[in-house]
Short mmCIF file of C-alpha atoms in Angstrom, two decimals:
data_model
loop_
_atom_site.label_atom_id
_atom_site.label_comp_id
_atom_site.label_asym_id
_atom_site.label_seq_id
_atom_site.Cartn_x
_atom_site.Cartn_y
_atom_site.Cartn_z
CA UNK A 21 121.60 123.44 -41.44
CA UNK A 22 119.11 123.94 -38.65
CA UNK A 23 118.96 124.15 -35.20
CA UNK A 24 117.56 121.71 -32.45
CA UNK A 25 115.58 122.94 -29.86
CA UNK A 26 114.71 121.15 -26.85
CA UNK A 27 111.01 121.18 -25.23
CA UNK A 28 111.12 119.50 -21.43
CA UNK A 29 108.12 117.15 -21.05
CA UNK A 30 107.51 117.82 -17.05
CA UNK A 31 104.60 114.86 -15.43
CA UNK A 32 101.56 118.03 -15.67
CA UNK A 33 103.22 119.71 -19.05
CA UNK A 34 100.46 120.19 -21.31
CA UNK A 35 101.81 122.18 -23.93
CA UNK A 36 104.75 120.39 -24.75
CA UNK A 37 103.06 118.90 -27.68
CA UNK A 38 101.83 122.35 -29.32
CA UNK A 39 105.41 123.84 -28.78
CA UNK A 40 107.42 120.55 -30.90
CA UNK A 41 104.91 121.93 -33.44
CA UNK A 42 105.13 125.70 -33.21
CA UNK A 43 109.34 124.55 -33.53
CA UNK A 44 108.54 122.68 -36.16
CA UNK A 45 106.64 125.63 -38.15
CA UNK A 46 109.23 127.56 -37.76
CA UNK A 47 111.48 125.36 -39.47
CA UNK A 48 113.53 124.24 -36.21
CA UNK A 49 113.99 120.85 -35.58
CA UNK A 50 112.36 120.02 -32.18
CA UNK A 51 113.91 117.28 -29.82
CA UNK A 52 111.95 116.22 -27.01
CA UNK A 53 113.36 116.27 -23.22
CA UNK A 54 112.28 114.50 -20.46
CA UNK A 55 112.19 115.89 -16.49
CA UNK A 56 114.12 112.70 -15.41
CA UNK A 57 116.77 113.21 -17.75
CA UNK A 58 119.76 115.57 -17.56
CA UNK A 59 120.84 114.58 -20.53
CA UNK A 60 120.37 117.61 -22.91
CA UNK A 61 120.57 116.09 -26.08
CA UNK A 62 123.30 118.64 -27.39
CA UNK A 63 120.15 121.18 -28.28
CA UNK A 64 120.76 124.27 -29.42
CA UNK A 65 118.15 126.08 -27.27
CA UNK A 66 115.29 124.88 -24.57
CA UNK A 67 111.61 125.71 -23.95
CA UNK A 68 109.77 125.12 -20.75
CA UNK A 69 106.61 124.80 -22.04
CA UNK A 70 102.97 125.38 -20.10
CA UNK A 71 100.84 123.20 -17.71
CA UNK A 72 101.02 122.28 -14.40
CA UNK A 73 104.22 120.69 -14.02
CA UNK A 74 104.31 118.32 -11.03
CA UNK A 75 100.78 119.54 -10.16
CA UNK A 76 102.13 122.98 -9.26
CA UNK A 77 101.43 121.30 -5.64
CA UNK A 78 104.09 124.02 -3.20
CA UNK A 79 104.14 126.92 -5.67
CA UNK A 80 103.71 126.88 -9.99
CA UNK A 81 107.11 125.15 -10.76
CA UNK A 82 108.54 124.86 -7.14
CA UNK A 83 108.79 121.12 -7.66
CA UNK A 84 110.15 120.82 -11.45
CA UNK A 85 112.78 123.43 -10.34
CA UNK A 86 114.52 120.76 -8.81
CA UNK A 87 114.19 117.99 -10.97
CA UNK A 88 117.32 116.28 -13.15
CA UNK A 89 116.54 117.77 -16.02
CA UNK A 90 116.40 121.62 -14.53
CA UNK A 91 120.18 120.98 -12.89
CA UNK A 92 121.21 121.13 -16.87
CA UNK A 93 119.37 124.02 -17.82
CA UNK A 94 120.22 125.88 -15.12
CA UNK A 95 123.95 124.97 -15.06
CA UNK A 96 123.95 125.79 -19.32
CA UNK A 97 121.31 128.96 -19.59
CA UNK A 98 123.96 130.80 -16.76
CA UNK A 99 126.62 129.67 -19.50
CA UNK A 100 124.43 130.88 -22.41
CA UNK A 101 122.32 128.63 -23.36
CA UNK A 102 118.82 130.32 -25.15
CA UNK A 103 115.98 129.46 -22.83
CA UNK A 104 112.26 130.38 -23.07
CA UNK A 105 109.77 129.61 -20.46
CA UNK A 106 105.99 129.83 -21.01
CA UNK A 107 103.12 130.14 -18.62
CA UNK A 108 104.43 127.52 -16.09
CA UNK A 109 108.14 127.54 -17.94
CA UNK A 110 107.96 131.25 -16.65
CA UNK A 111 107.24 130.01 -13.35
CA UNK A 112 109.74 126.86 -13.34
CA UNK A 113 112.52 130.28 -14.32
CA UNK A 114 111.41 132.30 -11.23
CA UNK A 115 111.37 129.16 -9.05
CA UNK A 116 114.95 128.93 -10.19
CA UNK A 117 116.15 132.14 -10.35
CA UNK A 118 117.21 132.18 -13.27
CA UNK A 119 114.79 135.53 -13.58
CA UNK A 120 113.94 137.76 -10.73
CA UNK A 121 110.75 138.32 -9.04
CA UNK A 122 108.20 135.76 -8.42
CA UNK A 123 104.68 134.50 -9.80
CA UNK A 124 101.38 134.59 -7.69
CA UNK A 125 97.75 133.91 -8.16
CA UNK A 126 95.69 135.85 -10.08
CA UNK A 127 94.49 138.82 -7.80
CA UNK A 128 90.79 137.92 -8.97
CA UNK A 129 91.40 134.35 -7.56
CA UNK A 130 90.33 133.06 -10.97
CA UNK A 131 91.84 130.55 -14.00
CA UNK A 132 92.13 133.22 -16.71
CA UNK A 133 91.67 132.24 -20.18
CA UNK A 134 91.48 135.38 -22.99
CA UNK A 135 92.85 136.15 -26.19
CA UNK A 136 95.90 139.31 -24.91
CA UNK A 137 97.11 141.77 -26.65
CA UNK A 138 100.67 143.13 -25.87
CA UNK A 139 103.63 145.34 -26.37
CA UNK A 140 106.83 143.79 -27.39
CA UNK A 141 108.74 146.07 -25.33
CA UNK A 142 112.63 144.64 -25.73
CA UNK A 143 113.16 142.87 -29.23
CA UNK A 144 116.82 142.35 -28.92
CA UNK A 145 116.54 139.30 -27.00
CA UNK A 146 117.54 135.61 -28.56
CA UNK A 147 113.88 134.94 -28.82
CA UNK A 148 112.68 138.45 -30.22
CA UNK A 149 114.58 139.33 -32.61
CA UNK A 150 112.13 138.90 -35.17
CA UNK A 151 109.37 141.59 -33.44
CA UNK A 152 109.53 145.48 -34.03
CA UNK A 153 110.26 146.85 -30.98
CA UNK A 154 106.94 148.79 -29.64
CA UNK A 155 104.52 146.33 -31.66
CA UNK A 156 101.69 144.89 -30.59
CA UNK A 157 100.56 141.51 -30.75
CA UNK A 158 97.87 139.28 -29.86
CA UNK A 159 98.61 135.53 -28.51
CA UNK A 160 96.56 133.68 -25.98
CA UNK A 161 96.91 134.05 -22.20
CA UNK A 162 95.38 131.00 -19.40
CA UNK A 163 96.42 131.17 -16.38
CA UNK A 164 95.86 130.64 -12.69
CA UNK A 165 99.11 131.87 -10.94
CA UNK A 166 100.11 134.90 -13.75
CA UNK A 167 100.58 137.58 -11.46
CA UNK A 168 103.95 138.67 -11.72
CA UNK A 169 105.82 140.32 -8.45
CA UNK A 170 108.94 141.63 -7.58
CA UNK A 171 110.26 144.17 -5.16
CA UNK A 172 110.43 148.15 -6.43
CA UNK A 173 114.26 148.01 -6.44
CA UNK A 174 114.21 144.78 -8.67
CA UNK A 175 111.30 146.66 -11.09
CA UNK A 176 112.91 149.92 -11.25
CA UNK A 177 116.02 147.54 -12.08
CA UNK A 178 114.33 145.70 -14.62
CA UNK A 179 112.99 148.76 -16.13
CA UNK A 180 116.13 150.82 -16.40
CA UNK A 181 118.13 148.00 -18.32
CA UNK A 182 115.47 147.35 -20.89
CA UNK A 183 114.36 143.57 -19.54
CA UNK A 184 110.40 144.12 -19.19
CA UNK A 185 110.38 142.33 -22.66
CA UNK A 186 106.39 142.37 -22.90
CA UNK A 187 103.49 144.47 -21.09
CA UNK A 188 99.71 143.42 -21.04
CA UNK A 189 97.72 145.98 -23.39
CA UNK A 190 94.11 147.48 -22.32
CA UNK A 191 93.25 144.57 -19.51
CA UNK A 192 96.03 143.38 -16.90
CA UNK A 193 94.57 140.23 -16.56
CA UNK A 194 95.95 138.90 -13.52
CA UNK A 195 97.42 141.83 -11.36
CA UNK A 196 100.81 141.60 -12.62
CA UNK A 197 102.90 144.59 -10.90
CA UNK A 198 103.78 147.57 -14.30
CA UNK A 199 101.45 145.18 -16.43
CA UNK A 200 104.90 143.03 -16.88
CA UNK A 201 103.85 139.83 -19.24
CA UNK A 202 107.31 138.92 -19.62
CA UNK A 203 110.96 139.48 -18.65
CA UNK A 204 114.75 138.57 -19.60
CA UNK A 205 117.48 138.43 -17.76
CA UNK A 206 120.62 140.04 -17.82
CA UNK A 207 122.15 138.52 -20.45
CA UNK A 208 119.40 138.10 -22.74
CA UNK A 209 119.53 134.88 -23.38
CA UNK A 210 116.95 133.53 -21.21
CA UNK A 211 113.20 134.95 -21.33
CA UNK A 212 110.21 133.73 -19.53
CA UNK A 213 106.75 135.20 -20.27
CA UNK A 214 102.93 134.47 -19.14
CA UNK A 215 100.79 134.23 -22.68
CA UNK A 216 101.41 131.60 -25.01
CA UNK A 217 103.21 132.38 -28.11
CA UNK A 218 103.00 128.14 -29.36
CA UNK A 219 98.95 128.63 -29.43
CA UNK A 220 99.20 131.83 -32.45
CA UNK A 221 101.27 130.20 -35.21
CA UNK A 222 98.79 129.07 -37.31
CA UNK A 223 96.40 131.09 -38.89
CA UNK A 224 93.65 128.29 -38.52
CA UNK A 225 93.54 128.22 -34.50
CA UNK A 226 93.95 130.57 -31.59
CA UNK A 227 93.90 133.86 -32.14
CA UNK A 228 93.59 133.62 -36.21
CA UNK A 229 96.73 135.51 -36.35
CA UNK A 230 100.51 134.19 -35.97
CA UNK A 231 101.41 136.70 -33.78
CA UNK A 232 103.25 134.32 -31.77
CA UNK A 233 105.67 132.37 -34.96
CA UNK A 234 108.16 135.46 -34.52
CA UNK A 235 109.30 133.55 -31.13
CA UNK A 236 110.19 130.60 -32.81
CA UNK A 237 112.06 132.47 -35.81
CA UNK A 238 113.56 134.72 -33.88
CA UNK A 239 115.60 131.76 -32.20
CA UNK A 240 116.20 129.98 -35.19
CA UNK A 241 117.70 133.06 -37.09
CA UNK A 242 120.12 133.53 -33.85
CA UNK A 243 121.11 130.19 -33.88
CA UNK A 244 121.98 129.44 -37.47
CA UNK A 245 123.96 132.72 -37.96
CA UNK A 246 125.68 132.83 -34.87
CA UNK B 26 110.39 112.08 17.60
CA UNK B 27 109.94 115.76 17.84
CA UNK B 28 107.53 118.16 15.54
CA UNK B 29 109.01 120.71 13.33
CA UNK B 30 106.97 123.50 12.29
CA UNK B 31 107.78 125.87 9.44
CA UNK B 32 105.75 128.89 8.95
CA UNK B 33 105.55 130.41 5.55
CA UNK B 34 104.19 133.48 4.98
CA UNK B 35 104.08 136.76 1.88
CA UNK B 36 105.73 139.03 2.67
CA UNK B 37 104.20 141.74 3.74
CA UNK B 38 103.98 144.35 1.07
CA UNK B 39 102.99 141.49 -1.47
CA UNK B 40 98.73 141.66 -1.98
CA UNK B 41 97.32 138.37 -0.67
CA UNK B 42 93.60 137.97 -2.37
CA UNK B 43 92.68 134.91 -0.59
CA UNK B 44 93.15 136.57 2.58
CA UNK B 45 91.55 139.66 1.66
CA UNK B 46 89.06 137.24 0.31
CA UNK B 47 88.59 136.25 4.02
CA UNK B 48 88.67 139.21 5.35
CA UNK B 49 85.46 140.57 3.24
CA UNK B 50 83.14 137.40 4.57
CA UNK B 51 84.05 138.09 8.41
CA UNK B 52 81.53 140.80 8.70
CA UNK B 53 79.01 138.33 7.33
CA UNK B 54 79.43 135.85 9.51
CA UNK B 55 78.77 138.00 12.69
CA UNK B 56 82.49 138.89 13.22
CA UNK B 57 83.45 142.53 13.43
CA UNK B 58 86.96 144.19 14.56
CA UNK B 59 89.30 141.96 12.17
CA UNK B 60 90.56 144.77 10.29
CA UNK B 61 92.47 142.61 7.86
CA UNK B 62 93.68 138.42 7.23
CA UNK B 63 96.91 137.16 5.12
CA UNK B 64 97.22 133.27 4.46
CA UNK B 65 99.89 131.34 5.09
CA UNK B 66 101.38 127.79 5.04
CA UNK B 67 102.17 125.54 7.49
CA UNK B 68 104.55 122.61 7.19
CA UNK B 69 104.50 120.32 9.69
CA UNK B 70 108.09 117.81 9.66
CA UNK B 71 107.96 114.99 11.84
CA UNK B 72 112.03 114.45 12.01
CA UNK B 73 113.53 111.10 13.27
CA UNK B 74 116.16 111.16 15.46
CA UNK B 75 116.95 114.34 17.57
CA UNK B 76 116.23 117.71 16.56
CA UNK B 77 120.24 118.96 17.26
CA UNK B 78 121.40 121.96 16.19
CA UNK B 79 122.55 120.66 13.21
CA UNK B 80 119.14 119.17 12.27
CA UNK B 81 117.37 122.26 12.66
CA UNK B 82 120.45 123.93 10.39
CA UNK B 83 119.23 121.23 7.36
CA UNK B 84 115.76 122.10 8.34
CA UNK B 85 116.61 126.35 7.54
CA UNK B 86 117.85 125.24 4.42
CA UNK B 87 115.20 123.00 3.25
CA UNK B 88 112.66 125.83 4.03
CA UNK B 89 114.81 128.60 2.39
CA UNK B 90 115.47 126.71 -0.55
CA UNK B 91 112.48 124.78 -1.52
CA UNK B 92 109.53 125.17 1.18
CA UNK B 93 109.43 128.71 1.02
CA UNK B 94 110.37 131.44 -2.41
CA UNK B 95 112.38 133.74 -0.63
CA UNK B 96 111.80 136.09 -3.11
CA UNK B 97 107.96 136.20 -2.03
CA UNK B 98 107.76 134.67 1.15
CA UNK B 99 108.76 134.95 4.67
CA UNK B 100 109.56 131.91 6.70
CA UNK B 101 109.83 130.69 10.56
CA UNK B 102 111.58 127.45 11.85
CA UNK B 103 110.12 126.36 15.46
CA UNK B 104 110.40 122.97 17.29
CA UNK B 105 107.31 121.16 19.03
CA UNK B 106 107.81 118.56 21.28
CA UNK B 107 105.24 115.79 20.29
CA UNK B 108 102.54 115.04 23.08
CA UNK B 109 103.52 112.43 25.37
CA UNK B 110 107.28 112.25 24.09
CA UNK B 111 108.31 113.50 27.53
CA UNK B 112 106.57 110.88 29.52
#
């Protein structure tokens, strides 16, 4: 048995495609899900994959937030359901507040594309597991609006219960307040972070490293012996 | 017809780069004593029908909700009567 995770196709997702395959990889089956569509499919789990969803037009994920497909996720992640957003999914997860804080520009005003290395900082969530907590990893980071904010109450909050679930190492390439790169929410079941684990999980592209696999292991492991 | 304008701004302990970005080319341009910018939005809602008290109640929603990220942003809600409506 395996499990089926869904990947939301957004109009502006562009990394739908690479995530199927990182799912794939991983030996998940991947079933794709489409913005118009609340119609789940059953999955297991769902990723909210990178891009410019809707053309990021108010705010990065302001618009998909609201669309059919996001009334599901939201409704099912507050239930449980494992959800992982990336780059713009992280965005689409403020937008809803399904985590806290919000995502800004870059505070250099620039697109940001670098290979960034990290601290796994929480690997007890559903899409962790499969890290050493305190190691360090390198997966690719492009961005425009990565620059993570909250309000000192909701940090010191976040920091106290364990939820910063990665930090930037050496650069903070976009501003991003206590170098956060990622986050969880209470429950754990729901992470969203900035880099892109679906670009490092072959040894042949990205990075050169598949630093980024664990994500997609991590899940499946949770799902097939839960 | 009347105008609806909704204001959005960061709030203010959030860094704003564009408008600092502003800020830094003032002095260039010949204008001194601006001692900082922040950059907003501006919606502009051209609502049919009259702008009741109810209407403007759907209008504070629609900005808290989706127009503005309350999380990050500050919003205001103001009517403008559209030139030449009174005549």
């Amino acid at each position: 048995m395996t499990a089926r995770i869904g990947v939301v196709t957004f109009p502006g997702s562009l990394d739908d495609r690479d995530t199927r395959r990182a799912i794939t990889l991983a030996g998940a089956e991947p079933v794709a899900l489409w913005h118009k569509d609340k119609d789940l499919k059953q999955v297991d789990a769902v990723v909210l994959p990178g891009g410019f969803s809707y053309g990021d037009y108010l705010r990065a994920g302001a618009i998909s937030r609201f669309s059919p497909v996001m009334e599901s996720v939201i409704g099912q992640a507050k239930a449980g359901l494992p959800v992982l957003g990336i780059c713009n999914g992280f965005q689409v997860l403020t937008e809803a507040h399904l985590l806290p804080g919000g995502m800004l520009g870059n505070d250099h005003l620039h697109f940001i594309c670098r290979d960034q290395k990290l601290r796994v900082e929480n690997a007890g969530t559903a899409w962790t597991g499969d890290y050493r907590q305190g190691q360090e990893i390198h997966i690719p980071l492009k961005n425009m609006d990565g620059r993570y904010v909250a309000d000192e109450y909701t940090l010191d909050k976040l920091e106290a219960e364990g939820r910063v679930v990665f930090r930037y190492l050496d650069v903070n390439p976009n501003g991003s307040l206590r170098d956060i790169a990622g986050i969880t929410n209470e429950a754990g079941n729901v992470v969203g972070l900035m880099p892109h684990p679906e670009h490092a999980v072959e040894p042949l592209i990205g990075t050169g490293r598949t630093d980024g696999l664990p994500f997609f292991t991590s899940i499946l492991k949770k799902l097939v012996n839960a | 017809m009347a105008r609806v304008v909704v204001d959005v701004m960061l709030k203010p302990e959030i860094l704003d780069p564009q408008g600092q970005a502003v800020q830094r080319a003032l002095p260039r341009l010949g204008f001194t004593g601006i001692s900082d910018v922040r950059q907003g939005k501006r919606f502009e809602l051209e609502v049919e029908g009259p702008v009741d008290e109810a209407a403007l109640a759907r209008i504070h929603d629609l900005a808290e909700s989706f127009l503005a990220n309350t999380v990050i942003e500050d919003f205001t809600v103001k009517v403008e009567e559209v030139a030449g409506a009174a005549e």
